Each structure stands twice: as C-alpha cells, then as structure tokens.
C-alpha cells in the first residue's frame, strides 16, 4: 500500500478510484486531514493532504508525526511526498524535478 502526502497539486482526491474517507487519531494527535483510501491503477493508496484539503494548516503547524503514524497504521509500506519550493541554484529552473539526497530536520 502506498501512502501519498500531497502538497499543492497532489492533494486532489479525484486521482483515486473507489475512494473512501477515514478520520483517525494518533498518539501524536490528529493528522492534517482525513485519510482518503482508494486505488490508482489497481494499487491500494492512501492520500493525505499535508496542509488539509482546504489549506488550513500552515507549514509550521503540520503534525508530521501524526501524519506518518496514521499512514503506518494503514499499513502503508511506502510513502511518497511532494513539495514545491524554490532553489538558490541558477541551474535549477521552475518546473525542474529534483530528488533530494540530503534532508535537514529543523
């Protein structure tokens, strides 16, 4: 099962077939929004809108621990996460896809 934490553009539940909503609570509190369960091309997926479906959760208020816990409890073996941000490197242009190899946890 694939967990998808969607940011801008990838939090649209219409990408899932046969979707259902599930509200959960975790030891860390509530995740950003309901889990949306469904399938993409016959693969079980769980979609979670990082900032809530109505973009009500500010970036500094995202409950990351609750989000990951909720996906783990749904038996997601993999988690795909997208983000949109700028770069300080001129060679990276708007629209480029970058896969990180370093991560800074504040």
mmCIF file with all atom_site columns, C-alpha atoms in Angstrom:
data_model
loop_
_atom_site.group_PDB
_atom_site.id
_atom_site.type_symbol
_atom_site.label_atom_id
_atom_site.label_alt_id
_atom_site.label_comp_id
_atom_site.label_asym_id
_atom_site.label_entity_id
_atom_site.label_seq_id
_atom_site.pdbx_PDB_ins_code
_atom_site.Cartn_x
_atom_site.Cartn_y
_atom_site.Cartn_z
_atom_site.occupancy
_atom_site.B_iso_or_equiv
_atom_site.pdbx_formal_charge
_atom_site.auth_seq_id
_atom_site.auth_comp_id
_atom_site.auth_asym_id
_atom_site.auth_atom_id
_atom_site.pdbx_PDB_model_num
ATOM 1   C CA . UNK A 1 1   ? 0.000   0.000  0.000   1.00 0.00 ? 1   UNK A CA 1
ATOM 2   C CA . UNK A 1 2   ? 1.343   3.399  -0.984  1.00 0.00 ? 2   UNK A CA 1
ATOM 3   C CA . UNK A 1 3   ? 0.915   6.458  1.226   1.00 0.00 ? 3   UNK A CA 1
ATOM 4   C CA . UNK A 1 4   ? 0.899   9.796  -0.570  1.00 0.00 ? 4   UNK A CA 1
ATOM 5   C CA . UNK A 1 5   ? 1.351   13.010 1.380   1.00 0.00 ? 5   UNK A CA 1
ATOM 6   C CA . UNK A 1 6   ? 0.258   15.565 -1.150  1.00 0.00 ? 6   UNK A CA 1
ATOM 7   C CA . UNK A 1 7   ? 1.184   19.177 -1.298  1.00 0.00 ? 7   UNK A CA 1
ATOM 8   C CA . UNK A 1 8   ? -0.042  21.699 -3.802  1.00 0.00 ? 8   UNK A CA 1
ATOM 9   C CA . UNK A 1 9   ? -1.398  19.848 -6.820  1.00 0.00 ? 9   UNK A CA 1
ATOM 10  C CA . UNK A 1 10  ? -1.139  16.316 -5.442  1.00 0.00 ? 10  UNK A CA 1
ATOM 11  C CA . UNK A 1 11  ? -3.799  16.535 -2.752  1.00 0.00 ? 11  UNK A CA 1
ATOM 12  C CA . UNK A 1 12  ? -6.716  16.080 -5.169  1.00 0.00 ? 12  UNK A CA 1
ATOM 13  C CA . UNK A 1 13  ? -8.764  13.033 -4.122  1.00 0.00 ? 13  UNK A CA 1
ATOM 14  C CA . UNK A 1 14  ? -10.023 12.634 -7.706  1.00 0.00 ? 14  UNK A CA 1
ATOM 15  C CA . UNK A 1 15  ? -6.762  10.819 -8.545  1.00 0.00 ? 15  UNK A CA 1
ATOM 16  C CA . UNK A 1 16  ? -8.106  7.837  -6.562  1.00 0.00 ? 16  UNK A CA 1
ATOM 17  C CA . UNK A 1 17  ? -10.691 5.339  -7.774  1.00 0.00 ? 17  UNK A CA 1
ATOM 18  C CA . UNK A 1 18  ? -13.278 3.968  -5.325  1.00 0.00 ? 18  UNK A CA 1
ATOM 19  C CA . UNK A 1 19  ? -12.234 6.380  -2.611  1.00 0.00 ? 19  UNK A CA 1
ATOM 20  C CA . UNK A 1 20  ? -13.434 6.453  0.965   1.00 0.00 ? 20  UNK A CA 1
ATOM 21  C CA . UNK A 1 21  ? -12.594 8.841  3.800   1.00 0.00 ? 21  UNK A CA 1
ATOM 22  C CA . UNK A 1 22  ? -11.298 7.778  7.172   1.00 0.00 ? 22  UNK A CA 1
ATOM 23  C CA . UNK A 1 23  ? -10.765 10.122 10.120  1.00 0.00 ? 23  UNK A CA 1
ATOM 24  C CA . UNK A 1 24  ? -8.181  8.849  12.582  1.00 0.00 ? 24  UNK A CA 1
ATOM 25  C CA . UNK A 1 25  ? -6.430  9.914  15.751  1.00 0.00 ? 25  UNK A CA 1
ATOM 26  C CA . UNK A 1 26  ? -2.873  9.018  16.709  1.00 0.00 ? 26  UNK A CA 1
ATOM 27  C CA . UNK A 1 27  ? -0.761  9.190  19.878  1.00 0.00 ? 27  UNK A CA 1
ATOM 28  C CA . UNK A 1 28  ? 0.551   12.472 18.400  1.00 0.00 ? 28  UNK A CA 1
ATOM 29  C CA . UNK A 1 29  ? -2.876  13.959 17.778  1.00 0.00 ? 29  UNK A CA 1
ATOM 30  C CA . UNK A 1 30  ? -4.848  14.282 14.579  1.00 0.00 ? 30  UNK A CA 1
ATOM 31  C CA . UNK A 1 31  ? -3.213  14.175 11.156  1.00 0.00 ? 31  UNK A CA 1
ATOM 32  C CA . UNK A 1 32  ? -3.587  17.138 8.788   1.00 0.00 ? 32  UNK A CA 1
ATOM 33  C CA . UNK A 1 33  ? -6.884  15.824 7.409   1.00 0.00 ? 33  UNK A CA 1
ATOM 34  C CA . UNK A 1 34  ? -8.856  12.665 6.736   1.00 0.00 ? 34  UNK A CA 1
ATOM 35  C CA . UNK A 1 35  ? -7.110  9.776  5.046   1.00 0.00 ? 35  UNK A CA 1
ATOM 36  C CA . UNK A 1 36  ? -8.517  9.180  1.582   1.00 0.00 ? 36  UNK A CA 1
ATOM 37  C CA . UNK A 1 37  ? -8.280  5.497  0.685   1.00 0.00 ? 37  UNK A CA 1
ATOM 38  C CA . UNK A 1 38  ? -8.609  4.225  -2.871  1.00 0.00 ? 38  UNK A CA 1
ATOM 39  C CA . UNK A 1 39  ? -6.704  2.857  -5.819  1.00 0.00 ? 39  UNK A CA 1
ATOM 40  C CA . UNK A 1 40  ? -4.502  4.227  -8.562  1.00 0.00 ? 40  UNK A CA 1
ATOM 41  C CA . UNK A 1 41  ? -4.275  1.765  -11.469 1.00 0.00 ? 41  UNK A CA 1
ATOM 42  C CA . UNK A 1 42  ? -5.275  -1.095 -9.144  1.00 0.00 ? 42  UNK A CA 1
ATOM 43  C CA . UNK A 1 43  ? -2.675  -0.205 -6.470  1.00 0.00 ? 43  UNK A CA 1
ATOM 44  C CA . UNK A 1 44  ? -4.002  0.487  -2.966  1.00 0.00 ? 44  UNK A CA 1
ATOM 45  C CA . UNK A 1 45  ? -3.156  4.044  -1.935  1.00 0.00 ? 45  UNK A CA 1
ATOM 46  C CA . UNK A 1 46  ? -3.815  6.397  0.948   1.00 0.00 ? 46  UNK A CA 1
ATOM 47  C CA . UNK A 1 47  ? -3.834  10.115 0.203   1.00 0.00 ? 47  UNK A CA 1
ATOM 48  C CA . UNK A 1 48  ? -3.258  12.709 2.923   1.00 0.00 ? 48  UNK A CA 1
ATOM 49  C CA . UNK A 1 49  ? -3.322  16.439 2.223   1.00 0.00 ? 49  UNK A CA 1
ATOM 50  C CA . UNK A 1 50  ? -0.329  17.866 4.108   1.00 0.00 ? 50  UNK A CA 1
ATOM 51  C CA . UNK A 1 51  ? -1.949  21.268 4.671   1.00 0.00 ? 51  UNK A CA 1
ATOM 52  C CA . UNK A 1 52  ? -5.511  19.931 4.840   1.00 0.00 ? 52  UNK A CA 1
ATOM 53  C CA . UNK A 1 53  ? -7.844  19.801 1.872   1.00 0.00 ? 53  UNK A CA 1
ATOM 54  C CA . UNK A 1 54  ? -8.806  23.427 2.440   1.00 0.00 ? 54  UNK A CA 1
ATOM 55  C CA . UNK A 1 55  ? -5.202  24.550 3.059   1.00 0.00 ? 55  UNK A CA 1
ATOM 56  C CA . UNK A 1 56  ? -5.946  25.460 6.669   1.00 0.00 ? 56  UNK A CA 1
ATOM 57  C CA . UNK A 1 57  ? -2.737  24.031 8.188   1.00 0.00 ? 57  UNK A CA 1
ATOM 58  C CA . UNK A 1 58  ? 0.243   26.376 8.000   1.00 0.00 ? 58  UNK A CA 1
ATOM 59  C CA . UNK A 1 59  ? 3.618   24.755 7.142   1.00 0.00 ? 59  UNK A CA 1
ATOM 60  C CA . UNK A 1 60  ? 4.965   25.324 10.649  1.00 0.00 ? 60  UNK A CA 1
ATOM 61  C CA . UNK A 1 61  ? 1.853   23.670 12.143  1.00 0.00 ? 61  UNK A CA 1
ATOM 62  C CA . UNK A 1 62  ? 1.831   20.424 10.139  1.00 0.00 ? 62  UNK A CA 1
ATOM 63  C CA . UNK A 1 63  ? 1.703   17.489 12.557  1.00 0.00 ? 63  UNK A CA 1
ATOM 64  C CA . UNK A 1 64  ? 4.272   15.376 10.714  1.00 0.00 ? 64  UNK A CA 1
ATOM 65  C CA . UNK A 1 65  ? 4.451   12.690 13.395  1.00 0.00 ? 65  UNK A CA 1
ATOM 66  C CA . UNK A 1 66  ? 0.693   12.184 13.330  1.00 0.00 ? 66  UNK A CA 1
ATOM 67  C CA . UNK A 1 67  ? 0.699   12.075 9.524   1.00 0.00 ? 67  UNK A CA 1
ATOM 68  C CA . UNK A 1 68  ? 3.367   9.354  9.364   1.00 0.00 ? 68  UNK A CA 1
ATOM 69  C CA . UNK A 1 69  ? 1.811   7.403  12.241  1.00 0.00 ? 69  UNK A CA 1
ATOM 70  C CA . UNK A 1 70  ? -1.583  7.423  10.500  1.00 0.00 ? 70  UNK A CA 1
ATOM 71  C CA . UNK A 1 71  ? -0.096  6.085  7.261   1.00 0.00 ? 71  UNK A CA 1
ATOM 72  C CA . UNK A 1 72  ? 1.825   3.408  9.147   1.00 0.00 ? 72  UNK A CA 1
ATOM 73  C CA . UNK A 1 73  ? -1.364  2.321  10.916  1.00 0.00 ? 73  UNK A CA 1
ATOM 74  C CA . UNK A 1 74  ? -3.000  1.982  7.476   1.00 0.00 ? 74  UNK A CA 1
ATOM 75  C CA . UNK A 1 75  ? -0.213  -0.483 6.586   1.00 0.00 ? 75  UNK A CA 1
ATOM 76  C CA . UNK A 1 76  ? 1.480   1.728  4.010   1.00 0.00 ? 76  UNK A CA 1
ATOM 77  C CA . UNK A 1 77  ? 4.801   0.145  3.093   1.00 0.00 ? 77  UNK A CA 1
ATOM 78  C CA . UNK A 1 78  ? 5.982   3.192  1.102   1.00 0.00 ? 78  UNK A CA 1
ATOM 79  C CA . UNK A 1 79  ? 5.354   6.921  1.401   1.00 0.00 ? 79  UNK A CA 1
ATOM 80  C CA . UNK A 1 80  ? 5.645   9.362  -1.490  1.00 0.00 ? 80  UNK A CA 1
ATOM 81  C CA . UNK A 1 81  ? 5.849   13.022 -0.579  1.00 0.00 ? 81  UNK A CA 1
ATOM 82  C CA . UNK A 1 82  ? 5.886   16.006 -2.858  1.00 0.00 ? 82  UNK A CA 1
ATOM 83  C CA . UNK A 1 83  ? 6.773   19.578 -2.142  1.00 0.00 ? 83  UNK A CA 1
ATOM 84  C CA . UNK A 1 84  ? 7.116   22.769 -4.106  1.00 0.00 ? 84  UNK A CA 1
ATOM 85  C CA . UNK A 1 85  ? 9.863   25.223 -3.275  1.00 0.00 ? 85  UNK A CA 1
ATOM 86  C CA . UNK A 1 86  ? 12.422  27.476 -4.818  1.00 0.00 ? 86  UNK A CA 1
ATOM 87  C CA . UNK A 1 87  ? 16.127  26.948 -5.221  1.00 0.00 ? 87  UNK A CA 1
ATOM 88  C CA . UNK A 1 88  ? 19.182  29.108 -4.723  1.00 0.00 ? 88  UNK A CA 1
ATOM 89  C CA . UNK A 1 89  ? 20.931  27.369 -7.629  1.00 0.00 ? 89  UNK A CA 1
ATOM 90  C CA . UNK A 1 90  ? 20.545  29.067 -11.000 1.00 0.00 ? 90  UNK A CA 1
ATOM 91  C CA . UNK A 1 91  ? 20.830  25.756 -12.850 1.00 0.00 ? 91  UNK A CA 1
ATOM 92  C CA . UNK A 1 92  ? 17.580  24.572 -11.215 1.00 0.00 ? 92  UNK A CA 1
ATOM 93  C CA . UNK A 1 93  ? 14.743  26.235 -13.099 1.00 0.00 ? 93  UNK A CA 1
ATOM 94  C CA . UNK A 1 94  ? 10.998  26.408 -12.319 1.00 0.00 ? 94  UNK A CA 1
ATOM 95  C CA . UNK A 1 95  ? 9.403   23.121 -13.361 1.00 0.00 ? 95  UNK A CA 1
ATOM 96  C CA . UNK A 1 96  ? 12.524  21.008 -12.776 1.00 0.00 ? 96  UNK A CA 1
ATOM 97  C CA . UNK A 1 97  ? 12.087  17.810 -10.788 1.00 0.00 ? 97  UNK A CA 1
ATOM 98  C CA . UNK A 1 98  ? 14.662  17.364 -8.028  1.00 0.00 ? 98  UNK A CA 1
ATOM 99  C CA . UNK A 1 99  ? 15.125  14.314 -5.821  1.00 0.00 ? 99  UNK A CA 1
ATOM 100 C CA . UNK A 1 100 ? 16.836  15.187 -2.562  1.00 0.00 ? 100 UNK A CA 1
ATOM 101 C CA . UNK A 1 101 ? 19.796  13.279 -1.186  1.00 0.00 ? 101 UNK A CA 1
ATOM 102 C CA . UNK A 1 102 ? 20.142  15.368 1.973   1.00 0.00 ? 102 UNK A CA 1
ATOM 103 C CA . UNK A 1 103 ? 17.498  16.365 4.476   1.00 0.00 ? 103 UNK A CA 1
ATOM 104 C CA . UNK A 1 104 ? 17.626  18.968 7.217   1.00 0.00 ? 104 UNK A CA 1
ATOM 105 C CA . UNK A 1 105 ? 15.200  18.319 10.058  1.00 0.00 ? 105 UNK A CA 1
ATOM 106 C CA . UNK A 1 106 ? 14.618  21.511 11.964  1.00 0.00 ? 106 UNK A CA 1
#
